[in-house]
Coordinates of C-alpha atoms in Angstrom, one line a residue:
M1 CA 55.8 8.9 -1.6
S2 CA 52.3 10.0 -0.3
S3 CA 50.6 8.1 2.4
P4 CA 47.5 6.1 1.5
K5 CA 44.2 7.8 1.9
P6 CA 42.4 6.5 5.0
V7 CA 39.1 4.9 4.5
E8 CA 36.4 6.8 6.3
S9 CA 34.2 5.2 8.9
G10 CA 30.5 4.5 8.3
S11 CA 29.5 7.4 10.6
D12 CA 31.8 9.8 8.8
I13 CA 30.4 8.9 5.4
L14 CA 26.8 9.0 6.5
S15 CA 27.2 12.3 8.2
K16 CA 28.3 13.8 4.9
N17 CA 25.4 12.2 3.1
T18 CA 22.7 14.4 4.5
S19 CA 19.8 14.3 2.0
Y20 CA 19.0 13.4 -1.5
L21 CA 16.2 15.9 -1.8
Q22 CA 18.4 19.0 -2.0
Y23 CA 18.1 19.4 -5.7
E24 CA 15.5 20.7 -8.1
N25 CA 14.8 17.8 -10.4
S26 CA 18.5 17.7 -11.3
K27 CA 18.3 14.0 -11.7
N28 CA 15.5 14.1 -14.2
S29 CA 17.1 16.9 -16.2
S30 CA 20.5 15.3 -16.3
Q31 CA 19.0 12.1 -17.6
E32 CA 16.9 14.0 -20.2
N33 CA 20.0 15.8 -21.4
T34 CA 21.8 12.5 -22.1
S35 CA 18.9 11.3 -24.3
S36 CA 19.5 10.9 -28.0
N37 CA 18.7 13.8 -30.2
N38 CA 17.7 11.5 -33.0
G39 CA 14.0 11.9 -32.6
V40 CA 11.3 10.2 -30.7
W41 CA 12.5 6.6 -31.5
G42 CA 16.0 7.4 -30.4
S43 CA 14.8 8.9 -27.2
L44 CA 12.6 5.9 -26.5
V45 CA 15.5 3.5 -27.0
D46 CA 17.9 5.6 -24.9
S47 CA 15.3 5.7 -22.1
F48 CA 15.9 2.0 -21.5
K49 CA 19.6 2.5 -20.9
P50 CA 21.0 2.5 -17.3
A51 CA 20.2 5.6 -15.3
V52 CA 22.8 8.3 -15.4
Q53 CA 24.6 8.8 -12.1
N54 CA 23.0 11.9 -10.5
T55 CA 25.4 14.8 -10.6
G56 CA 23.3 17.6 -9.2
M57 CA 22.7 16.1 -5.8
T58 CA 24.2 17.7 -2.7
S59 CA 24.3 14.3 -1.0
R60 CA 27.7 12.7 -1.3
M61 CA 28.3 9.7 -3.5
V62 CA 30.7 7.1 -2.0
S63 CA 33.1 4.7 -3.7
E64 CA 32.9 0.9 -3.5
E65 CA 35.9 1.0 -1.1
E66 CA 34.2 3.4 1.2
E67 CA 30.9 1.5 1.0
R68 CA 32.6 -1.7 2.1
G69 CA 33.4 0.0 5.4
L70 CA 29.7 0.4 6.2
T71 CA 27.5 -1.9 8.1
D72 CA 24.5 -3.6 6.3
V73 CA 22.1 -1.0 7.8
E74 CA 24.3 2.0 6.9
R75 CA 24.7 0.7 3.4
A76 CA 20.9 0.2 3.0
A77 CA 20.2 3.7 4.3
L78 CA 22.8 5.2 1.9
R79 CA 21.6 3.4 -1.2
S80 CA 17.9 4.1 -0.5
A81 CA 18.6 7.7 0.0
N82 CA 20.4 7.9 -3.4
S83 CA 17.8 6.0 -5.5
Q84 CA 17.6 6.7 -9.2
L85 CA 13.8 6.5 -9.3
S86 CA 12.0 9.3 -11.1
R87 CA 10.5 12.0 -8.9
S88 CA 7.4 12.7 -11.1
L89 CA 4.3 12.1 -8.9
K90 CA 2.4 15.3 -8.3
T91 CA 0.3 16.2 -5.3
R92 CA -3.0 15.4 -7.1
H93 CA -1.6 11.9 -8.0
L94 CA -0.8 11.1 -4.4
Q95 CA -4.1 12.4 -3.0
M96 CA -6.1 10.3 -5.5
I97 CA -3.9 7.3 -5.0
A98 CA -4.5 7.6 -1.2
I99 CA -8.2 7.8 -1.7
G100 CA -8.7 5.2 -4.3
T101 CA -5.9 2.6 -4.1
S102 CA -7.6 0.2 -1.8
I103 CA -11.1 0.7 -3.2
G104 CA -11.2 -2.6 -5.1
T105 CA -12.5 -6.1 -4.8
G106 CA -12.1 -6.0 -1.0
L107 CA -14.9 -3.4 -0.8
F108 CA -16.9 -4.3 -3.9
V109 CA -16.8 -8.1 -3.6
G110 CA -15.2 -9.2 -0.4
S111 CA -17.7 -7.3 1.7
G112 CA -20.3 -9.8 0.5
S113 CA -18.7 -12.7 2.3
A114 CA -18.1 -10.4 5.3
L115 CA -21.8 -9.5 5.4
S116 CA -22.9 -13.2 5.2
N117 CA -20.5 -14.1 8.1
G118 CA -20.9 -11.2 10.4
G119 CA -24.3 -9.7 9.7
P120 CA -24.9 -6.0 9.3
A121 CA -23.9 -5.1 12.9
G122 CA -20.8 -7.3 12.7
L123 CA -19.8 -5.8 9.4
L124 CA -19.9 -2.2 10.7
I125 CA -18.3 -3.0 14.1
A126 CA -15.4 -4.7 12.5
W127 CA -14.8 -2.2 9.8
S128 CA -15.1 0.7 12.2
L129 CA -12.6 -0.7 14.7
I130 CA -10.1 -1.8 12.0
S131 CA -10.4 1.6 10.3
T132 CA -9.2 3.4 13.5
G133 CA -6.1 1.1 13.6
V134 CA -5.4 1.8 9.9
F135 CA -5.8 5.5 10.4
A136 CA -3.3 5.5 13.3
T137 CA -0.9 3.3 11.3
M138 CA -1.0 5.7 8.3
Q139 CA -0.3 8.6 10.6
G140 CA 2.9 7.0 11.8
L141 CA 3.8 6.1 8.2
G142 CA 3.1 9.7 7.2
E143 CA 5.6 11.0 9.7
L144 CA 8.3 8.6 8.6
S145 CA 7.6 9.2 4.9
V146 CA 7.8 13.0 5.1
T147 CA 10.9 12.8 7.2
F148 CA 12.6 10.1 5.1
P149 CA 11.2 10.1 1.6
V150 CA 13.5 7.3 0.5
S151 CA 13.2 4.4 -1.8
G152 CA 11.5 1.4 -0.3
G153 CA 9.3 3.2 2.2
F154 CA 8.2 1.0 5.1
N155 CA 10.6 -1.7 3.9
I156 CA 13.7 0.3 4.6
Y157 CA 12.1 1.8 7.8
A158 CA 12.0 -1.7 9.2
T159 CA 15.6 -2.3 8.3
R160 CA 16.8 1.0 9.7
F161 CA 14.7 1.3 12.9
I162 CA 14.0 -2.3 13.9
E163 CA 16.7 -4.6 12.4
P164 CA 17.5 -5.9 8.8
A165 CA 16.0 -9.3 9.1
I166 CA 12.6 -7.7 9.8
G167 CA 13.0 -5.5 6.7
F168 CA 14.0 -8.6 4.7
A169 CA 11.0 -10.6 5.8
V170 CA 8.5 -7.7 5.4
G171 CA 9.9 -6.7 2.0
W172 CA 9.8 -10.1 0.5
N173 CA 6.3 -10.9 1.8
Y174 CA 5.0 -7.6 0.6
F175 CA 6.5 -8.4 -2.8
M176 CA 4.8 -11.8 -2.9
Q177 CA 1.5 -10.4 -1.8
F178 CA 1.2 -8.1 -4.8
L179 CA 3.0 -10.4 -7.1
V180 CA 0.2 -12.9 -6.6
L181 CA -2.4 -10.2 -6.7
L182 CA -1.7 -9.2 -10.3
P183 CA -2.8 -12.5 -11.9
L184 CA -5.6 -12.8 -9.4
E185 CA -7.0 -9.4 -10.5
L186 CA -6.6 -10.3 -14.1
V187 CA -8.7 -13.4 -13.6
A188 CA -11.2 -11.3 -11.6
A189 CA -11.5 -8.9 -14.5
S190 CA -12.0 -11.7 -17.0
I191 CA -14.7 -13.2 -14.9
T192 CA -16.4 -9.9 -14.5
I193 CA -16.8 -9.8 -18.3
K194 CA -18.9 -12.9 -18.0
Y195 CA -21.6 -10.8 -16.5
W196 CA -22.4 -9.7 -20.1
N197 CA -21.1 -12.8 -22.1
H198 CA -20.6 -16.3 -20.8
T199 CA -19.5 -17.8 -24.1
I200 CA -16.1 -16.1 -24.7
N201 CA -13.0 -17.8 -23.4
S202 CA -11.7 -16.0 -20.3
D203 CA -8.1 -16.2 -21.5
I204 CA -8.9 -13.7 -24.3
F205 CA -9.8 -11.0 -21.8
V206 CA -6.9 -12.0 -19.6
L207 CA -4.5 -11.3 -22.5
I208 CA -6.2 -7.9 -23.3
F209 CA -6.1 -6.8 -19.7
W210 CA -2.5 -8.0 -19.3
F211 CA -1.3 -5.9 -22.2
S212 CA -3.2 -2.9 -20.8
V213 CA -1.4 -3.2 -17.4
L214 CA 2.0 -3.8 -19.2
F215 CA 1.5 -0.7 -21.3
I216 CA 0.6 1.5 -18.3
T217 CA 3.5 0.3 -16.2
L218 CA 6.1 0.8 -18.9
L219 CA 5.0 4.4 -19.2
G220 CA 6.8 5.0 -15.9
V221 CA 5.7 6.5 -12.6
R222 CA 4.0 9.4 -14.3
G223 CA 1.9 7.0 -16.3
Y224 CA 1.0 5.0 -13.2
G225 CA 0.1 8.3 -11.5
E226 CA -2.2 9.4 -14.3
A227 CA -3.8 6.0 -14.7
E228 CA -4.5 5.8 -11.0
F229 CA -5.8 9.3 -10.9
I230 CA -8.4 8.4 -13.6
F231 CA -9.2 5.0 -12.1
S232 CA -9.6 6.3 -8.6
F233 CA -11.7 9.3 -9.8
I234 CA -14.1 6.9 -11.5
K235 CA -14.3 4.7 -8.4
V236 CA -14.9 7.6 -6.1
I237 CA -17.7 9.0 -8.3
A238 CA -19.2 5.5 -8.4
V239 CA -19.2 5.0 -4.6
I240 CA -20.7 8.5 -4.0
G241 CA -23.4 7.7 -6.7
F242 CA -24.1 4.4 -5.0
I243 CA -24.5 6.0 -1.6
I244 CA -27.0 8.6 -3.0
L245 CA -28.9 5.9 -4.9
S246 CA -29.0 3.7 -1.8
I247 CA -30.5 6.4 0.3
V248 CA -33.2 6.8 -2.3
L249 CA -33.9 3.0 -2.3
I250 CA -33.9 2.8 1.5
C251 CA -36.5 5.5 1.7
G252 CA -38.7 3.8 -0.9
G253 CA -37.9 6.0 -3.9
G254 CA -37.0 3.1 -6.2
P255 CA -39.2 1.5 -8.9
T256 CA -40.7 -0.9 -6.3
H257 CA -41.5 2.0 -3.9
E258 CA -40.7 -0.3 -1.0
F259 CA -39.6 1.4 2.2
I260 CA -36.8 -0.7 3.5
G261 CA -35.6 1.3 6.5
G262 CA -33.9 -0.9 9.1
T263 CA -35.8 -4.1 8.2
N264 CA -32.7 -6.0 7.2
W265 CA -31.1 -5.1 10.5
R266 CA -33.9 -6.7 12.5
N267 CA -34.8 -9.6 10.3
P268 CA -33.1 -12.1 10.3
S269 CA -30.8 -10.5 13.0
P270 CA -28.0 -7.9 13.3
F271 CA -25.4 -10.6 13.9
A272 CA -24.9 -13.6 11.7
H273 CA -22.7 -16.0 13.6
G274 CA -22.2 -14.3 16.9
F275 CA -18.7 -13.3 18.2
K276 CA -16.9 -15.7 15.8
G277 CA -18.7 -14.0 12.9
V278 CA -17.5 -10.6 14.0
C279 CA -13.9 -11.9 14.4
S280 CA -14.0 -13.3 10.8
V281 CA -15.1 -9.9 9.6
F282 CA -12.1 -8.3 11.4
V283 CA -9.8 -10.3 9.2
T284 CA -11.8 -9.5 6.0
A285 CA -11.8 -5.8 6.9
A286 CA -8.1 -5.8 7.5
F287 CA -7.4 -7.4 4.1
S288 CA -9.8 -4.9 2.4
F289 CA -7.6 -2.0 3.6
G290 CA -4.5 -3.6 2.0
G291 CA -2.8 -1.1 -0.3
T292 CA -3.4 1.8 2.0
E293 CA 0.2 1.8 3.0
M294 CA 1.3 2.2 -0.7
V295 CA 1.4 6.0 -0.1
G296 CA 4.6 5.3 1.7
L297 CA 6.2 3.8 -1.4
T298 CA 5.3 6.9 -3.5
A299 CA 7.3 9.2 -1.2
S300 CA 10.6 8.6 -3.1
E301 CA 8.9 9.5 -6.4
S302 CA 6.9 12.5 -5.3
E303 CA 7.9 16.0 -6.6
N304 CA 7.2 17.6 -3.3
P305 CA 6.9 15.0 -0.4
R306 CA 6.7 17.7 2.2
K307 CA 3.4 19.0 0.9
A308 CA 2.0 16.0 -0.9
I309 CA 2.4 13.2 1.7
P310 CA 0.6 14.9 4.6
K311 CA -2.4 15.7 2.3
A312 CA -2.4 12.1 1.0
I313 CA -2.2 10.7 4.6
K314 CA -5.0 12.9 5.7
A315 CA -7.1 11.8 2.8
T316 CA -7.1 8.3 4.4
F317 CA -9.6 9.7 7.0
W318 CA -12.2 10.5 4.3
R319 CA -11.7 7.3 2.5
I320 CA -12.4 5.4 5.6
C321 CA -15.4 7.4 6.6
I322 CA -17.1 7.9 3.3
F323 CA -16.0 5.2 0.9
Y324 CA -16.0 2.4 3.4
L325 CA -18.2 3.0 6.4
V326 CA -21.0 4.9 4.7
S327 CA -21.2 2.6 1.6
L328 CA -21.1 -0.5 3.8
T329 CA -23.9 0.9 6.0
M330 CA -25.9 1.2 2.8
V331 CA -25.1 -2.3 1.7
A332 CA -25.9 -3.8 5.1
T333 CA -29.3 -2.0 5.0
L334 CA -30.2 -3.0 1.5
V335 CA -29.0 -6.7 1.5
R336 CA -30.0 -9.5 3.9
W337 CA -27.0 -11.3 5.3
D338 CA -28.7 -14.7 4.5
D339 CA -29.1 -13.8 0.8
D340 CA -28.1 -17.0 -1.1
R341 CA -26.3 -14.9 -3.7
L342 CA -23.7 -13.8 -1.1
L343 CA -22.7 -17.4 -0.4
G344 CA -20.7 -17.5 -3.6
A345 CA -18.7 -14.4 -2.8
S346 CA -15.0 -14.9 -3.5
S347 CA -12.1 -12.7 -4.5
V348 CA -12.4 -13.7 -8.2
D349 CA -16.2 -13.6 -8.6
A350 CA -17.8 -10.2 -9.0
T351 CA -21.3 -11.7 -9.5
A352 CA -21.7 -12.0 -5.7
S353 CA -21.0 -8.3 -5.1
P354 CA -23.4 -6.9 -2.5
F355 CA -23.3 -3.6 -4.4
V356 CA -24.8 -5.3 -7.4
I357 CA -27.3 -7.3 -5.3
A358 CA -28.4 -4.1 -3.6
V359 CA -29.3 -2.4 -6.8
V360 CA -30.9 -5.5 -8.3
N361 CA -33.1 -5.8 -5.2
G362 CA -34.2 -2.2 -5.8
G363 CA -35.6 -3.1 -9.1
I364 CA -33.2 -1.0 -11.2
K365 CA -32.0 -2.8 -14.4
A366 CA -29.4 -0.6 -15.9
V367 CA -27.3 0.3 -12.8
P368 CA -26.0 -3.3 -12.2
S369 CA -24.1 -3.1 -15.5
I370 CA -22.6 0.2 -14.5
I371 CA -21.5 -1.2 -11.2
N372 CA -19.9 -4.1 -12.9
V373 CA -18.0 -1.7 -15.1
V374 CA -16.8 0.1 -12.0
I375 CA -15.8 -3.3 -10.5
L376 CA -13.9 -4.1 -13.7
I377 CA -12.1 -0.7 -13.5
A378 CA -11.3 -1.4 -9.8
V379 CA -9.7 -4.7 -10.4
L380 CA -7.6 -3.3 -13.3
S381 CA -6.6 -0.4 -10.9
V382 CA -5.5 -2.9 -8.3
G383 CA -3.6 -4.9 -10.9
N384 CA -1.8 -1.7 -12.0
S385 CA -1.0 -0.9 -8.4
S386 CA 0.3 -4.4 -7.8
V387 CA 2.9 -3.9 -10.4
Y388 CA 3.9 -0.6 -8.9
A389 CA 4.1 -2.2 -5.4
T390 CA 6.1 -5.3 -6.4
S391 CA 8.5 -3.4 -8.7
R392 CA 9.3 -0.8 -6.0
S393 CA 9.6 -3.4 -3.3
L394 CA 12.0 -5.6 -5.4
N395 CA 14.0 -2.5 -6.3
S396 CA 14.3 -1.6 -2.7
L397 CA 15.4 -5.1 -1.7
A398 CA 18.0 -5.0 -4.4
E399 CA 19.3 -1.6 -3.2
Q400 CA 19.7 -3.1 0.3
G401 CA 21.5 -6.2 -0.9
M402 CA 18.6 -8.4 0.0
A403 CA 17.8 -9.4 -3.7
P404 CA 20.1 -9.9 -6.7
K405 CA 21.7 -6.7 -7.8
W406 CA 20.4 -7.0 -11.4
T407 CA 16.8 -6.9 -10.2
G408 CA 17.3 -3.3 -9.0
Y409 CA 18.1 -2.1 -12.6
V410 CA 16.7 1.5 -13.1
D411 CA 16.7 3.0 -16.6
R412 CA 17.0 6.6 -17.6
A413 CA 13.3 7.2 -17.3
G414 CA 13.5 6.3 -13.7
R415 CA 11.7 3.0 -14.1
P416 CA 12.8 -0.1 -12.1
L417 CA 12.6 -1.9 -15.4
V418 CA 13.7 -5.4 -14.5
A419 CA 11.4 -5.5 -11.5
I420 CA 8.5 -4.3 -13.6
L421 CA 9.1 -7.0 -16.3
I422 CA 9.4 -9.8 -13.6
T423 CA 6.1 -8.8 -12.2
N424 CA 4.3 -8.6 -15.5
V425 CA 5.8 -12.0 -16.6
F426 CA 4.4 -13.6 -13.5
G427 CA 1.0 -12.0 -14.4
L428 CA 0.9 -14.5 -17.3
F429 CA 0.0 -17.1 -14.6
A430 CA -3.5 -15.7 -15.0
F431 CA -4.0 -17.8 -18.1
I432 CA -5.2 -20.6 -15.8
A433 CA -8.4 -18.6 -15.8
A434 CA -10.0 -21.1 -18.1
S435 CA -8.9 -24.0 -15.9
D436 CA -11.1 -25.7 -13.4
K437 CA -8.2 -25.6 -10.8
Q438 CA -8.0 -21.8 -10.8
V439 CA -9.6 -21.3 -7.4
E440 CA -7.5 -23.9 -5.6
A441 CA -4.3 -22.6 -7.2
F442 CA -4.9 -19.0 -6.3
N443 CA -6.0 -19.9 -2.8
W444 CA -2.6 -21.5 -2.0
L445 CA -0.7 -18.6 -3.7
L446 CA -2.6 -16.1 -1.6
A447 CA -2.0 -18.2 1.5
L448 CA 1.8 -17.7 1.1
S449 CA 1.4 -14.0 1.8
G450 CA -2.2 -13.8 3.1
L451 CA -1.1 -12.0 6.3
S452 CA 1.4 -9.7 4.6
S453 CA -0.6 -6.5 5.0
I454 CA -0.9 -7.2 8.8
F455 CA 2.8 -7.8 9.1
T456 CA 3.5 -4.7 7.1
W457 CA 1.3 -2.5 9.3
I458 CA 2.9 -4.0 12.4
S459 CA 6.4 -3.2 11.0
I460 CA 5.2 0.4 10.4
N461 CA 3.9 0.7 13.9
V462 CA 7.1 -0.6 15.5
S463 CA 9.3 1.4 13.1
H464 CA 7.5 4.6 14.2
I465 CA 7.8 3.7 17.9
R466 CA 11.5 3.0 17.5
F467 CA 12.1 6.2 15.6
R468 CA 10.5 8.2 18.3
A469 CA 12.5 6.3 20.9
A470 CA 15.7 7.1 18.9
L471 CA 14.8 10.8 18.9
N472 CA 14.3 10.8 22.6
R473 CA 17.4 8.8 23.4
Q474 CA 19.6 11.0 21.3
G475 CA 18.3 14.2 22.9
R476 CA 16.1 15.3 20.0
N477 CA 12.4 15.9 19.6
T478 CA 9.5 16.3 17.2
G479 CA 10.1 20.0 16.8
E480 CA 12.6 19.2 14.0
L481 CA 10.0 17.2 12.1
I482 CA 8.1 18.6 9.1
Y483 CA 5.0 16.5 9.8
V484 CA 4.1 14.9 13.1
A485 CA 1.6 12.0 13.4
Q486 CA -1.6 13.2 15.0
G487 CA -1.7 10.3 17.4
G488 CA 2.0 10.4 18.2
A489 CA 3.7 7.2 19.4
I490 CA 0.5 6.3 21.3
G491 CA -1.3 6.0 18.0
S492 CA 1.3 3.5 16.8
Y493 CA 1.0 1.5 20.0
Y494 CA -2.8 1.4 19.4
G495 CA -2.3 0.2 15.8
L496 CA 0.2 -2.4 16.9
I497 CA -2.1 -3.9 19.5
L498 CA -5.1 -3.9 17.1
N499 CA -3.1 -5.7 14.4
L500 CA -1.9 -8.3 16.9
L501 CA -5.5 -8.9 17.9
V502 CA -6.4 -9.4 14.2
L503 CA -3.6 -12.1 14.0
I504 CA -5.2 -13.8 17.1
A505 CA -8.6 -13.6 15.5
Q506 CA -7.3 -15.1 12.3
F507 CA -5.7 -17.9 14.2
W508 CA -8.9 -18.7 15.9
I509 CA -11.0 -18.6 12.7
G510 CA -8.4 -20.7 10.9
L511 CA -8.4 -23.3 13.6
F512 CA -12.2 -23.3 14.1
P513 CA -13.7 -22.2 10.8
I514 CA -17.3 -21.0 10.7
G515 CA -19.7 -23.8 9.8
G516 CA -16.9 -26.4 9.8
K517 CA -14.7 -28.6 11.9
P518 CA -11.0 -28.0 12.7
N519 CA -8.8 -29.3 9.8
A520 CA -5.3 -28.7 8.7
Y521 CA -6.3 -27.7 5.1
D522 CA -8.4 -24.7 6.2
F523 CA -5.9 -23.7 9.0
F524 CA -2.8 -23.5 6.7
L525 CA -4.9 -21.9 4.0
S526 CA -5.6 -19.0 6.3
Y527 CA -2.4 -18.9 8.5
L528 CA 0.4 -20.1 6.2
G529 CA 1.6 -16.5 6.0
L530 CA 3.0 -16.6 9.6
P531 CA 5.4 -19.5 9.1
V532 CA 6.5 -18.0 5.8
V533 CA 7.4 -14.7 7.4
M534 CA 9.2 -16.5 10.3
A535 CA 11.1 -18.6 7.8
S536 CA 12.1 -15.5 5.9
W537 CA 13.3 -13.8 9.1
L538 CA 15.2 -16.9 10.2
S539 CA 16.8 -17.4 6.7
Y540 CA 18.2 -13.9 6.8
K541 CA 19.6 -14.4 10.3
V542 CA 21.4 -17.6 9.2
W543 CA 22.6 -16.0 6.0
K544 CA 24.1 -13.0 7.7
R545 CA 25.0 -14.8 10.9
D546 CA 23.6 -11.8 12.8
W547 CA 21.4 -12.7 15.8
T548 CA 20.8 -9.1 16.9
L549 CA 17.1 -8.8 17.8
F550 CA 16.8 -5.0 17.5
I551 CA 18.9 -1.9 16.9
R552 CA 19.5 0.0 20.1
A553 CA 17.8 3.5 20.2
K554 CA 21.2 5.2 20.6
D555 CA 22.5 3.6 17.5
I556 CA 19.6 4.2 15.1
D557 CA 20.4 6.6 12.2
V558 CA 17.9 9.4 12.2
N559 CA 19.8 11.6 9.6
T560 CA 20.5 9.8 6.4
G561 CA 17.9 10.5 3.7
R562 CA 16.1 13.3 5.6
I563 CA 14.9 16.4 3.9
N564 CA 17.8 18.7 4.9
I565 CA 16.0 21.7 6.3
D566 CA 17.5 24.0 9.0
P567 CA 15.5 23.4 12.2
D568 CA 15.3 27.1 12.9
V569 CA 14.1 27.9 9.4
L570 CA 11.6 25.1 9.7
Q571 CA 10.2 26.3 13.0
Q572 CA 9.9 29.8 11.6
E573 CA 8.0 28.6 8.5
L574 CA 5.7 26.4 10.7
A575 CA 5.0 29.4 13.0
E576 CA 4.1 31.6 10.1
E577 CA 1.8 28.9 8.7
R578 CA 0.1 28.5 12.1
S579 CA -0.3 32.3 12.4
L580 CA -1.9 32.5 9.0
L581 CA -4.2 29.5 9.8
A582 CA -5.3 31.1 13.1
K583 CA -6.7 34.0 11.1
K584 CA -8.9 31.7 9.0
P585 CA -12.5 30.9 9.8
F586 CA -13.2 27.9 12.1
Y587 CA -14.6 25.7 9.3
Y588 CA -11.4 26.2 7.3
R589 CA -9.2 25.3 10.3
V590 CA -11.2 22.1 10.8
Y591 CA -10.9 21.3 7.1
N592 CA -7.1 21.9 7.2
T593 CA -6.7 19.6 10.1
W594 CA -8.3 16.6 8.4
C595 CA -7.7 17.4 4.7

């Protein structure tokens, strides 16, 4: 009688599970081959069936018995590395997603309240400083995403490099952030329509936009990529056009022929409410960059993450410089911070957009309608992105055992179908658009995850720092990495400190609001996110009865899910690339560094 087969240890299993990228679209082809041959309708029906287990991967599948021998962190790393999501996003998709994802209501509408609170100088100081922190954070995310292009992105990085409770808290709060954002953006879109017609019930347009988002998201990741490519392209062209038009208006080339110059910077004043006003803009600026980190979620669905992710991360620099800082400089120059129309600025009211006000002040009649069309496209784009973010976050949580297993259902088209449907069903909450309680309801929903972007960025910074510490502790270095963050670990420390300062500023503004007295309502409305995150973290600790505060550097897994490339071959390829680059003109080398 043969002896029973011993169960392998977690380290043995993970050492055999090297990478899930060592195959050439075998997953997609194997699933396509299992589709019905009964025509388009049969293929469509079959596409909703469970994803076929990948047979062309070089990474090793493990049995349930073997998986039980793994720790929670090992199990999460293994499952995220063997995700069934479709790898269909092309380089052009990722680059345009990186450029245009966060160009939405935060820039077009939210900048209006920021201008009224901080003044033109406060607006630019805050956005400039926050943008440096965002850029440093995205560099660290780029290094992790290229090295570990696994399902869940920054969510799984927090679980693997910090500790699971952090990953649980960050993942669920990120899910809630974008879950609430979908109905909010649908309401914003319906209200934008009122710029042309005030008589039609808002719920009619909510229904139209909801079906549009549902249709796009059910097309799969390729549909999302194509939609975002088009949406982002339109937004980019619009912002560039606005900048050119603004320069003309500032110089007196508009219908009024009024030379504006720096008048609005001197009168009434460069700062609206002193230092407190600047601090309030820090918070608004940080929120406006929300969605920048979504590039990290796309890594597991990119055809070629090694080439696509670095280009997408570098595109962040241009988005910050051109689409935020330059356009906001134009806005601050053309619109007075004490303009009464800015006082009504809110996340669901595009009528107070400083971009529209700037063009109206210039005496141009047709362009405001065009800008409102762009705002409408922007809010639909953010709504579309919110479904992508929530569905991938929920799928990742399910893979890690942090959400019900059925919520991680992936079909043969590589869609996290259940997660997509859950998000879209919640979007029906937008039908309160016609209610007089819509603002209050959305304010409290947003308050639940209002600081989620900050916590996500902090987790990215700490994950990158811990990853570098693990490499150093285990006698390894960045020479084995395909892409290295330009700021290194120091950049992540800088991003971490800046995000912590934003939390402090938010606490101060929440406790002592501008133009008001301290009160519990305003404080919890602006700072409810912190106790929610802490409660999420604590609930996981109690659930798992694991009070470990962080994973020791020597125990961090820096192998599972990596692109399995021979270090010697990689160094040879990088040396050849540097050699070819050195022969290029200076301007090309500069371009290659930042683009």
